Structure formats: C-alpha cells, structure tokens
Coordinates of C-alpha atoms and ligand atoms in Angstrom, one line a residue:
M1 CA 59.4 66.3 162.6
N2 CA 61.3 65.4 159.2
E3 CA 64.5 65.0 159.0
T4 CA 65.0 68.0 156.9
L5 CA 63.0 69.9 159.1
L6 CA 64.8 68.7 162.0
Q7 CA 68.5 69.7 160.9
Q8 CA 66.5 73.4 160.1
Q9 CA 65.6 73.6 163.8
I10 CA 69.4 72.5 164.9
Y11 CA 71.3 75.5 162.8
T12 CA 68.3 77.7 163.3
D13 CA 69.3 77.2 167.5
K14 CA 73.1 77.1 166.3
V15 CA 72.9 80.5 164.9
K16 CA 70.3 82.0 167.4
N17 CA 73.1 81.1 170.5
F18 CA 75.7 82.5 168.1
T19 CA 74.3 85.8 168.0
L20 CA 73.2 85.5 171.6
G21 CA 72.6 89.3 173.4
Q22 CA 73.3 91.1 170.4
Q23 CA 69.7 91.9 168.2
K24 CA 70.7 91.5 164.5
T25 CA 68.3 92.7 161.5
Y26 CA 68.0 92.0 158.1
K27 CA 66.6 93.1 155.1
I28 CA 65.6 91.4 152.1
Q29 CA 65.0 92.7 148.3
T30 CA 62.8 91.0 146.2
F31 CA 62.9 91.1 142.4
G32 CA 60.7 89.2 139.9
C33 CA 57.3 87.2 140.6
Q34 CA 54.7 86.2 143.0
M35 CA 56.8 83.0 143.4
N36 CA 60.0 84.9 144.4
E37 CA 57.6 87.2 146.7
N38 CA 56.3 84.4 148.7
D39 CA 60.0 82.5 148.8
S40 CA 61.1 86.1 150.4
E41 CA 58.4 85.7 152.7
K42 CA 59.7 81.9 153.7
I43 CA 62.9 83.6 154.1
A44 CA 61.7 86.4 156.5
G45 CA 60.1 83.7 158.9
L46 CA 63.4 82.1 158.5
F47 CA 65.7 85.5 159.9
E48 CA 62.5 85.9 162.8
E49 CA 63.3 82.5 164.1
M50 CA 66.9 82.8 163.9
G51 CA 66.3 85.8 166.3
Y52 CA 66.9 88.3 163.9
L53 CA 64.9 91.7 163.3
E54 CA 63.6 93.2 160.1
S55 CA 65.5 96.4 159.6
S56 CA 64.1 99.7 159.5
D57 CA 64.6 101.6 156.4
N58 CA 67.2 103.7 157.1
A59 CA 69.5 101.8 158.9
I60 CA 72.4 99.7 157.4
P61 CA 71.1 95.9 158.5
D62 CA 73.5 93.0 159.5
I63 CA 72.1 90.7 156.5
V64 CA 71.3 91.8 153.1
L65 CA 69.7 89.2 151.2
F66 CA 68.3 89.6 147.4
N67 CA 65.9 87.3 146.4
T68 CA 66.9 87.3 142.4
C69 CA 65.2 87.2 139.5
C70 CA 66.2 86.2 135.1
V71 CA 63.2 86.1 133.4
R72 CA 64.6 89.5 131.4
E73 CA 67.5 91.1 131.4
N74 CA 66.7 94.2 133.0
A75 CA 65.7 92.2 136.4
E76 CA 69.4 90.7 136.7
Q77 CA 71.3 94.5 135.1
K78 CA 69.4 95.6 138.6
V79 CA 70.2 92.7 141.3
F80 CA 74.0 93.7 139.6
G81 CA 73.2 97.3 140.4
H82 CA 72.2 97.2 143.7
L83 CA 74.6 94.7 144.4
G84 CA 77.5 98.0 143.1
V85 CA 75.9 100.3 145.6
L86 CA 76.2 97.3 148.8
K87 CA 79.9 97.4 148.1
K88 CA 80.1 101.1 149.4
Q89 CA 78.3 99.6 152.6
K90 CA 79.8 97.1 153.2
E91 CA 83.1 99.2 153.5
Q92 CA 81.7 101.3 156.3
K93 CA 80.5 98.0 158.1
S94 CA 82.7 95.1 157.3
D95 CA 80.9 92.4 159.6
M96 CA 77.4 92.8 156.8
V97 CA 76.6 89.5 155.4
I98 CA 75.8 90.1 151.9
I99 CA 73.3 86.9 150.8
L100 CA 72.4 86.2 147.0
S101 CA 69.1 83.7 146.6
G102 CA 67.3 82.8 143.5
C103 CA 66.5 82.4 140.3
M104 CA 69.4 84.3 139.0
M105 CA 72.2 82.1 140.9
Q106 CA 70.4 78.9 139.6
Q107 CA 71.8 80.1 136.0
A108 CA 75.0 78.9 134.6
G109 CA 77.9 81.2 134.0
T110 CA 76.2 83.6 137.0
L111 CA 78.5 82.2 140.1
D112 CA 81.7 82.7 138.5
Q113 CA 80.8 86.3 137.5
I114 CA 80.0 87.0 140.9
K115 CA 82.9 85.3 142.0
K116 CA 84.4 87.5 139.9
S117 CA 83.5 90.7 139.9
Y118 CA 81.0 90.6 143.3
R119 CA 83.3 89.7 145.7
H120 CA 81.8 91.2 148.5
A121 CA 79.0 88.4 148.4
D122 CA 79.1 86.1 151.6
I123 CA 76.6 83.3 150.7
V124 CA 75.0 82.1 147.3
Y125 CA 72.3 79.8 147.1
G126 CA 69.8 78.6 144.1
T127 CA 66.0 77.8 144.2
N128 CA 65.0 75.0 146.4
K129 CA 67.6 75.5 148.9
S130 CA 66.1 78.5 151.5
H131 CA 65.7 75.8 153.9
L132 CA 69.2 75.6 154.5
L133 CA 69.9 79.2 155.1
P134 CA 70.5 78.5 158.7
L135 CA 72.6 75.5 157.8
Y136 CA 74.6 77.7 155.2
L137 CA 74.4 81.1 157.5
Y138 CA 75.8 79.3 161.0
T139 CA 78.9 77.9 158.5
Y140 CA 80.0 81.1 157.2
L141 CA 79.7 83.0 161.0
S142 CA 81.4 80.4 162.5
T143 CA 84.3 79.9 160.3
G144 CA 84.2 82.9 157.8
D145 CA 84.1 80.7 154.7
K146 CA 82.2 81.9 151.7
Q147 CA 79.2 79.3 151.4
F148 CA 77.8 78.8 147.3
F149 CA 75.2 76.2 146.6
T150 CA 74.0 76.6 143.1
E151 CA 74.0 73.4 141.8
E152 CA 70.8 72.0 140.9
T153 CA 69.6 69.0 143.8
G154 CA 67.0 69.2 145.8
Q155 CA 63.8 68.8 143.8
E156 CA 61.8 68.0 146.9
I157 CA 59.0 70.1 148.4
I158 CA 59.6 71.2 151.7
E159 CA 56.5 71.9 153.6
G160 CA 56.4 73.6 157.5
L161 CA 58.8 76.0 157.1
P162 CA 58.7 79.2 159.0
I163 CA 56.8 82.1 157.3
K164 CA 56.2 85.9 157.4
R165 CA 53.6 86.9 155.8
E166 CA 53.3 90.7 154.1
S167 CA 49.8 91.0 154.1
S168 CA 47.3 89.7 157.2
I169 CA 44.4 90.2 154.1
K170 CA 45.3 88.5 151.1
A171 CA 47.9 85.5 151.1
Y172 CA 49.9 83.5 148.4
V173 CA 49.9 79.4 148.6
P174 CA 51.7 77.9 145.8
I175 CA 50.3 74.8 144.3
M176 CA 53.2 73.7 142.4
F177 CA 56.9 74.8 141.6
G178 CA 58.7 74.4 138.2
C179 CA 57.9 74.1 134.7
N180 CA 57.8 71.6 132.1
N181 CA 57.0 73.4 128.9
Y182 CA 60.3 75.0 127.5
C183 CA 58.5 78.0 126.0
S184 CA 61.6 78.8 123.8
Y185 CA 62.0 81.9 125.0
C186 CA 62.0 81.4 128.6
V187 CA 64.3 80.4 131.4
V188 CA 62.3 79.4 134.3
P189 CA 62.7 75.8 133.5
Y190 CA 66.2 75.8 133.8
V191 CA 66.2 77.9 136.9
R192 CA 63.5 76.7 138.9
G193 CA 63.3 72.9 137.9
R194 CA 60.8 70.3 137.1
E195 CA 56.9 70.6 137.6
R196 CA 56.0 69.1 140.9
S197 CA 52.7 69.5 143.0
R198 CA 51.8 69.8 146.5
S199 CA 49.3 67.8 148.0
T200 CA 45.8 68.5 148.2
H201 CA 46.1 68.0 152.1
D202 CA 49.1 70.0 152.5
I203 CA 47.1 72.8 150.1
I204 CA 43.8 72.6 151.9
N205 CA 45.2 72.8 155.7
E206 CA 47.4 75.6 154.8
I207 CA 44.4 77.7 153.9
N208 CA 42.6 76.7 157.1
Y209 CA 45.4 78.3 158.8
L210 CA 45.0 81.8 156.8
V211 CA 41.7 81.5 157.3
N212 CA 41.9 81.3 161.0
Q213 CA 44.7 83.8 161.1
G214 CA 41.9 86.1 159.2
V215 CA 42.9 86.2 155.6
K216 CA 40.2 86.6 153.6
E217 CA 41.8 86.1 149.5
V218 CA 44.2 83.3 148.7
T219 CA 46.1 83.5 146.0
L220 CA 47.3 79.8 144.5
L221 CA 50.2 79.9 142.2
G222 CA 52.1 78.3 140.2
Q223 CA 53.8 78.5 136.3
N224 CA 51.0 76.5 135.3
V225 CA 48.3 75.9 137.2
N226 CA 46.2 73.8 135.1
S227 CA 49.0 70.6 134.8
Y228 CA 48.5 71.0 139.2
N229 CA 48.5 67.0 139.4
S230 CA 48.3 65.6 142.9
E231 CA 45.7 63.8 145.1
V232 CA 43.0 66.0 142.4
D233 CA 43.2 67.7 139.5
F234 CA 43.1 72.0 139.5
A235 CA 39.6 72.2 138.8
D236 CA 38.3 69.4 141.9
L237 CA 41.2 71.3 143.8
L238 CA 38.7 74.7 143.7
Y239 CA 35.8 72.5 144.2
L240 CA 37.3 71.5 147.2
I241 CA 39.0 74.4 149.0
D242 CA 35.4 76.0 148.4
K243 CA 33.8 72.9 150.0
L244 CA 36.7 72.5 153.2
C245 CA 37.8 76.0 153.5
D246 CA 36.1 78.9 155.4
I247 CA 37.9 81.6 152.5
K248 CA 36.4 84.5 151.5
R249 CA 38.0 84.7 147.8
I250 CA 40.6 82.8 145.5
R251 CA 42.4 83.5 142.8
F252 CA 45.5 81.5 140.9
M253 CA 47.8 82.6 138.4
T254 CA 49.4 81.6 136.1
S255 CA 46.8 79.4 133.5
H256 CA 48.4 78.1 130.0
P257 CA 46.0 78.5 127.6
K258 CA 47.5 74.9 126.1
D259 CA 45.9 72.8 129.2
I260 CA 42.9 75.2 130.2
S261 CA 39.9 72.9 130.2
L262 CA 36.4 73.5 129.7
K263 CA 35.8 71.7 133.2
L264 CA 38.3 74.9 134.7
I265 CA 36.1 77.4 133.3
K266 CA 33.3 75.6 134.6
A267 CA 34.5 75.8 137.9
I268 CA 35.3 79.4 137.7
S269 CA 31.6 80.1 137.2
E270 CA 30.4 77.7 139.2
I271 CA 32.2 78.6 142.8
D272 CA 31.4 82.0 144.1
K273 CA 34.7 81.9 145.9
V274 CA 36.4 81.3 142.6
C275 CA 37.2 85.7 141.6
N276 CA 36.1 86.4 137.9
H277 CA 39.4 87.2 136.8
L278 CA 41.5 85.2 134.2
H279 CA 44.6 85.4 133.7
L280 CA 45.7 83.8 130.6
P281 CA 49.4 84.8 128.6
M282 CA 48.9 84.7 125.3
Q283 CA 52.2 85.8 124.4
A284 CA 51.4 86.5 120.8
G285 CA 49.0 86.4 118.5
S286 CA 50.6 84.8 115.0
T287 CA 50.3 81.1 115.0
K288 CA 54.2 80.9 113.2
V289 CA 55.3 82.7 116.2
L290 CA 53.1 81.3 118.6
R291 CA 54.5 77.6 116.9
E292 CA 58.3 79.2 117.4
M293 CA 57.6 79.7 121.6
N294 CA 56.7 76.1 121.5
R295 CA 53.2 77.6 123.0
K296 CA 51.0 74.2 121.9
Y297 CA 48.1 76.7 120.3
S298 CA 47.4 78.6 117.5
K299 CA 46.0 82.1 116.9
E300 CA 42.2 80.8 116.7
Q301 CA 42.5 78.5 119.7
Y302 CA 43.7 81.0 121.9
I303 CA 40.7 83.1 120.9
D304 CA 38.3 80.3 121.0
I305 CA 38.9 80.1 124.7
I306 CA 38.9 83.5 125.1
N307 CA 35.4 84.0 123.9
N308 CA 34.4 80.6 126.2
A309 CA 35.4 82.2 129.3
K310 CA 33.4 85.5 128.6
K311 CA 30.4 83.4 127.4
T312 CA 30.9 81.3 130.6
I313 CA 31.9 83.8 133.4
P314 CA 29.5 86.3 134.0
N315 CA 31.7 89.6 133.7
V316 CA 34.9 88.0 133.8
G317 CA 38.2 90.3 134.2
L318 CA 40.9 89.1 131.6
S319 CA 44.4 89.5 132.1
T320 CA 47.4 88.3 129.4
D321 CA 51.2 88.6 129.1
I322 CA 52.7 89.8 125.7
I323 CA 55.9 89.5 124.2
V324 CA 57.1 92.2 121.1
G325 CA 60.0 91.1 119.1
F326 CA 60.5 87.5 119.3
P327 CA 63.2 86.3 116.9
G328 CA 61.6 86.4 113.7
E329 CA 58.6 88.6 114.5
S330 CA 57.6 90.4 111.4
D331 CA 55.4 93.0 110.8
I332 CA 52.8 90.8 109.1
D333 CA 53.1 88.6 112.6
F334 CA 53.0 91.9 114.8
D335 CA 49.5 92.8 113.3
D336 CA 48.5 89.4 114.5
T337 CA 49.8 90.8 117.6
L338 CA 47.6 93.4 117.5
E339 CA 44.6 91.7 115.9
V340 CA 43.9 89.3 118.5
I341 CA 44.1 92.5 121.1
S342 CA 41.4 94.3 119.7
T343 CA 39.6 90.8 119.6
C344 CA 40.2 89.7 123.1
Q345 CA 39.3 93.1 124.1
F346 CA 41.3 92.3 127.8
D347 CA 41.0 94.6 130.9
F348 CA 45.1 94.6 131.4
A349 CA 47.5 93.5 129.6
Y350 CA 51.3 92.7 131.0
T351 CA 53.7 93.8 128.0
F352 CA 57.1 93.1 127.8
L353 CA 60.1 93.7 125.3
Y354 CA 61.3 90.2 124.1
S355 CA 64.7 89.6 126.4
K356 CA 67.3 87.6 125.2
R357 CA 68.1 85.1 127.6
R358 CA 71.4 82.5 127.7
G359 CA 70.4 78.8 127.4
T360 CA 66.8 78.9 125.9
K361 CA 66.2 77.9 122.1
A362 CA 65.4 81.4 120.8
A363 CA 68.3 83.3 122.2
L364 CA 70.5 81.1 119.7
R365 CA 68.4 82.3 116.4
D366 CA 70.6 84.9 114.4
D367 CA 67.0 86.8 113.2
Q368 CA 66.7 88.7 116.4
I369 CA 64.7 91.5 116.0
S370 CA 66.7 95.0 116.2
K371 CA 66.1 96.9 119.6
E372 CA 64.6 100.0 117.3
D373 CA 61.8 97.5 115.7
K374 CA 61.1 96.1 119.4
S375 CA 60.6 99.7 120.6
I376 CA 58.3 100.8 118.0
R377 CA 56.1 97.9 118.2
F378 CA 56.2 98.1 121.8
N379 CA 54.7 102.0 122.0
K380 CA 52.1 100.8 119.4
L381 CA 51.2 97.8 121.6
V382 CA 51.2 99.8 124.7
T383 CA 48.9 102.7 123.0
L384 CA 46.4 100.4 122.1
Q385 CA 45.8 98.6 125.1
N386 CA 45.6 101.8 127.2
S387 CA 43.2 102.9 125.8
I388 CA 41.1 99.2 125.5
T389 CA 41.9 99.4 129.1
L390 CA 40.6 103.0 129.5
Q391 CA 37.3 102.0 127.3
K392 CA 36.5 98.9 129.8
N393 CA 36.9 100.6 132.9
I394 CA 34.8 103.2 131.8
S395 CA 32.4 100.5 130.8
C396 CA 32.2 99.4 134.6
E397 CA 31.3 103.1 135.4
G398 CA 27.4 102.4 137.4
N399 CA 28.1 99.2 138.2
I400 CA 28.3 98.1 142.3
E401 CA 31.6 95.7 142.4
K402 CA 32.2 93.4 145.1
V403 CA 36.2 95.1 146.7
L404 CA 38.3 93.6 149.2
V405 CA 39.4 96.5 151.1
E406 CA 42.7 96.2 151.3
G407 CA 44.7 99.7 153.1
L408 CA 45.4 103.2 152.8
S409 CA 46.2 105.1 149.3
K410 CA 49.5 105.6 149.3
T411 CA 49.0 108.8 147.5
N412 CA 45.9 109.9 149.8
K413 CA 45.1 108.8 153.5
A414 CA 41.7 109.8 153.2
V415 CA 41.6 107.1 150.8
L416 CA 40.7 103.7 150.7
T417 CA 42.0 101.2 148.1
G418 CA 40.9 97.3 147.0
R419 CA 40.5 95.3 143.9
D420 CA 37.4 93.8 142.8
E421 CA 36.9 90.7 141.5
A422 CA 38.3 91.4 138.4
N423 CA 41.2 92.5 140.0
K424 CA 41.0 96.0 138.9
I425 CA 42.3 98.4 141.9
V426 CA 39.2 100.3 143.2
N427 CA 39.8 104.0 145.1
F428 CA 36.9 105.1 147.5
I429 CA 36.5 107.7 150.5
G430 CA 35.6 105.3 153.9
D431 CA 37.0 104.6 157.0
K432 CA 40.0 102.8 157.7
Q433 CA 38.2 100.0 159.8
L434 CA 36.8 98.5 156.8
I435 CA 40.3 97.4 155.9
G436 CA 40.2 93.4 155.4
Q437 CA 36.8 93.5 154.5
I438 CA 34.6 93.1 151.0
I439 CA 32.1 95.6 151.0
N440 CA 29.9 96.6 148.0
V441 CA 31.0 99.9 145.9
K442 CA 29.7 102.0 143.5
I443 CA 32.2 102.1 140.5
I444 CA 31.3 106.4 139.7
K445 CA 34.6 106.7 137.1
G446 CA 36.6 104.7 135.2
K447 CA 40.2 105.7 134.7
T448 CA 43.2 103.7 133.0
W449 CA 45.4 102.6 136.2
H450 CA 42.0 102.6 138.7
L451 CA 38.3 102.7 139.2
E452 CA 37.1 105.7 141.4
G453 CA 34.0 104.7 143.5
E454 CA 31.6 105.4 146.6
I455 CA 30.3 102.7 149.1
V456 CA 27.2 101.8 148.7
Ligands
LIG1 N1 54.7 80.5 134.0 C1 53.6 81.6 133.4 C2 54.7 83.0 133.2 C3 56.2 83.1 133.8 S1 57.2 84.2 133.4 C4 52.8 81.5 132.0 O1 54.0 80.8 130.9 O2 52.1 82.3 131.5 C5 56.0 85.7 133.4 C6 56.1 86.2 132.1 O3 57.5 86.6 131.6 C7 55.5 85.1 131.0 O4 54.4 84.9 130.7 C8 56.3 86.1 129.3 O5 55.1 87.1 128.9 C9 57.4 87.3 130.3 N2 58.7 86.6 129.8 C10 59.6 85.2 130.2 N3 60.2 85.0 128.9 C11 60.6 86.4 128.6 C12 61.8 86.7 127.7 N4 62.6 86.4 127.9 N5 61.3 87.8 127.4 C13 60.7 88.8 127.6 N6 59.5 88.6 128.4 C14 59.6 87.5 128.8
LIG2 FE1 58.6 79.6 131.2 FE2 56.6 78.9 129.4 FE3 57.0 77.9 131.6 FE4 55.3 80.0 131.4 S1 54.9 78.2 130.9 S2 57.6 79.8 132.9 S3 56.5 81.1 129.9 S4 58.5 77.8 130.4

C-alpha cells in the first residue's frame, strides 16, 4: 500500500474509533458535471469506510457535504442558497458538520467569502484533495478547529480509493483529470489543474473489476479525452478496452474538436462496443468568436468533422454544447451559430448563456453582451434546436434500437426506461426483470425529450 493510501486508512480508522457506538450519517449534494458526480461517489466510499451511513431523505444528517461547481454563475448561486438553508439546520443540530469541496472552493476569493459570510462551514477543501477527507474530518472532530485547505497542490492521481457507485449497471471511469486548453471563457483549467492521464493499465483493471460486478456500460471521462496520453493514445485505449474487457458498452466525454482524429472516428465506427454517439462541443458558429474563445478550429473545420463523423459512423447520434452571448458576439456572429446548428442537425444540444467567470480572459472584456440580448438569442437557439431534436426523434420511428434498460420511469412505474446507442432516452412497457439488460426496442413515437417504443 502506498503512503497516501496508508495515511487515508490510518485516519479512516481514527474517525471510526472516534464515533464508535454511534451510527453517524452523511449526505452529499453534488453540483455540476459527471466528473463531480464521480468524485462524489469516491467521497461516499470514504464516508462508508469511516463507518458513516447515507442519511435517509427526511432526517437531518450528521455531516452534509456540498461538492461544488463554478463553471457558471448559477451553479455558484445554488451552492450559496443551499448554504443559507443549512445555517438554520445547524442551529437545530449544533454538532452537524458542514463540508464544502470541489471546483468552487478552488477559485480565488471564494474561501474568503465563506470565512466572512458563511461561518457555519467547518471543513473546506478544493479539487484533488478528497483522499485527505479522513484526516480533515478526524482533526476537526478531535480538536473542533475548522479545516480550510484550498491551496493548489497535489496534482498526483490517487488510485485505489474506496468508491460507492450510484448505479450497478453503468459506471463513470475517469481517464484523465484537468485541462490545458484555457478556452477564454472557462474556469476549469484554474480549478482542476493541469492535464494528467491515468495509466492505461489502471483503467483496464478498473473496467474489468466493474464487469465482474455486473456493470454493462462505462463512460470514460475527461475534459478532453482526445488528449489522453499514457501508455497509448485515446483511440488505442478504446481498441484495448474492446480487446481486454468484456464490457458491453463504451461511451466517452468530452471530445474537443481541435484534437479529434480520423483514427478516433474510425475507432468509433469499427468497435461494436463503442456507442454510435459523439458529443462534440462547438461552443459557437462564428469563426471570429471561436478564435476569441481560443478554441483553435473554424466554423468550416467543425462542420467538416461532423460531416466526416456522419459519413463514417452509421446512425451516429450527435450532441453539442453551445454558449450564447460571448463578449463581442454580434447578431451576425450569432446567425453563424444558428446556421451551423441547421447544417449539422444535432440530435441534442446543451445550451448555455455566457457567464462571466472571475480570473478568465473573457471576463476582462468590456464588450459584454446585455442580459436582454443574450436571452433573446438563447430563446431563438433553443426553439431552433428543439424543432431539430423533435424531427430527428420522429425520424427514428420504425427503427429497432438496442437499449440498455436502466430502471423504472420516474413518472410511471409500469414503464421501463433506458438509452439507445445514440444516447436517446427510450421508454417502453416491460417487466422490471429486464433492468440491466440490453434489448431490442422498436421505436413507435419520437417526442422532443424521449422516444417511445415497444419490445421486439
Ligand atoms: N471540457 C469540456 C466542457 C467542460 S464545461 C469541453 O471543452 O467540451 C461544459 C460546458 O460548459 C462547456 O462545453 C461550455 O459550453 C460550458 N461553459 C463553460 N464555461 C462557461 C461559461 N463561462 N459560460 C457559459 N457556459 C460555459
Ligand atoms: Fe473549459 Fe475549454 Fe478545458 Fe473544456 S476544453 S474544460 S471548455 S478550458
């Protein structure tokens, strides 16, 4: 066992002894992306090892942890709003421990704001520090001293931490951490540190372990999986997983258009286990805006990649991310975005209002777009994309799709729900014994947010 894991184990045992005989509970609230969701699964694993149980919905837990996000301002506002509510709960239960972790804590200035205005927070730590949670918690419990650790150190990858996964059918597998791209609007490189890839060997071992546990689908995670750089490159990682792991389905996100290779597009089309789906954030349609965003591709280059993917990968599902209202974006620039949307015909798009992020280059610009203009453009974009999504879903009617059955529909317990290879939600009537299996479903009706089908 390496020194880090040994230390984590020592403090895990100390917390366990400290709370001996009392069944303590924890609750984690996750904000933001899949990487954060995966980090929270690891945090849950640590709490369980320390003898804590996940609290039931209505009970006030002994520990509340917010795993935070700061990619857009509304994610931050949500955290502050929830923290305000917690203050009242802590007045009722004074020994409740409040822990804040993740990206937002790593941002310059946030810790000072918390110390000043949210003094009920007890432990605060940034990204890449979760393995030290047992140490922070033990020190806080045994001394009562608040623990604040947000300085940017510790970029090493810690393998072998416990994990409590949300699903027994699908799993996230991070393959790399951090980002080197410095898109001019984005805070991620500042709060997640430099790019570093996990070893291919560790990834294959983790997937094989998951297969033994009955997991059917893995999603390989990274801010830019195309720049995965370890024993092999990303496309070869897909070939290796295909060869060495008996996993049924492989997904991945996110790909950066500047790094996507023909080799990768070929790998997606050649490897049966890799789902026919490509999430390729375009961010904006105008070459001028893309240059100012530091994205390193033009409108034409983006469209070429999409055309290539459509030509090479049969029935490929395409999705993207788009930002509306980047500083200096003119009506003509925005029209370029609408034009690329019409040309590419994405199955789905995640659409965002540009949000000014402290410390980024774009935040310093004095040609910020007004809230009104942003929202008019946003509505136009969403209306166009929704009509395309609906048309594309209608065009699936009559197709037979392979669906991984994930569970019961939240709104109707007689209905099962799952996803097809293109990542579309498919709802159909069926026996819950089918949960966890990949089955053929005939698409009967395409709706905007899902497909309705029947088992073949
Ligand atoms: N690494 C991924 C995305 C990470 S953030 C990639 O590059 O594709 C997820 C999405 O949030 C981005 O694709 C972008 O569309 C959006 N985003 C990031 N910063 C933003 C900001 N300041 N305002 C609005 N949207 C933003
Ligand atoms: Fe942010 Fe760009 Fe890195 Fe994605 S690639 S995380 S948008 S800086």
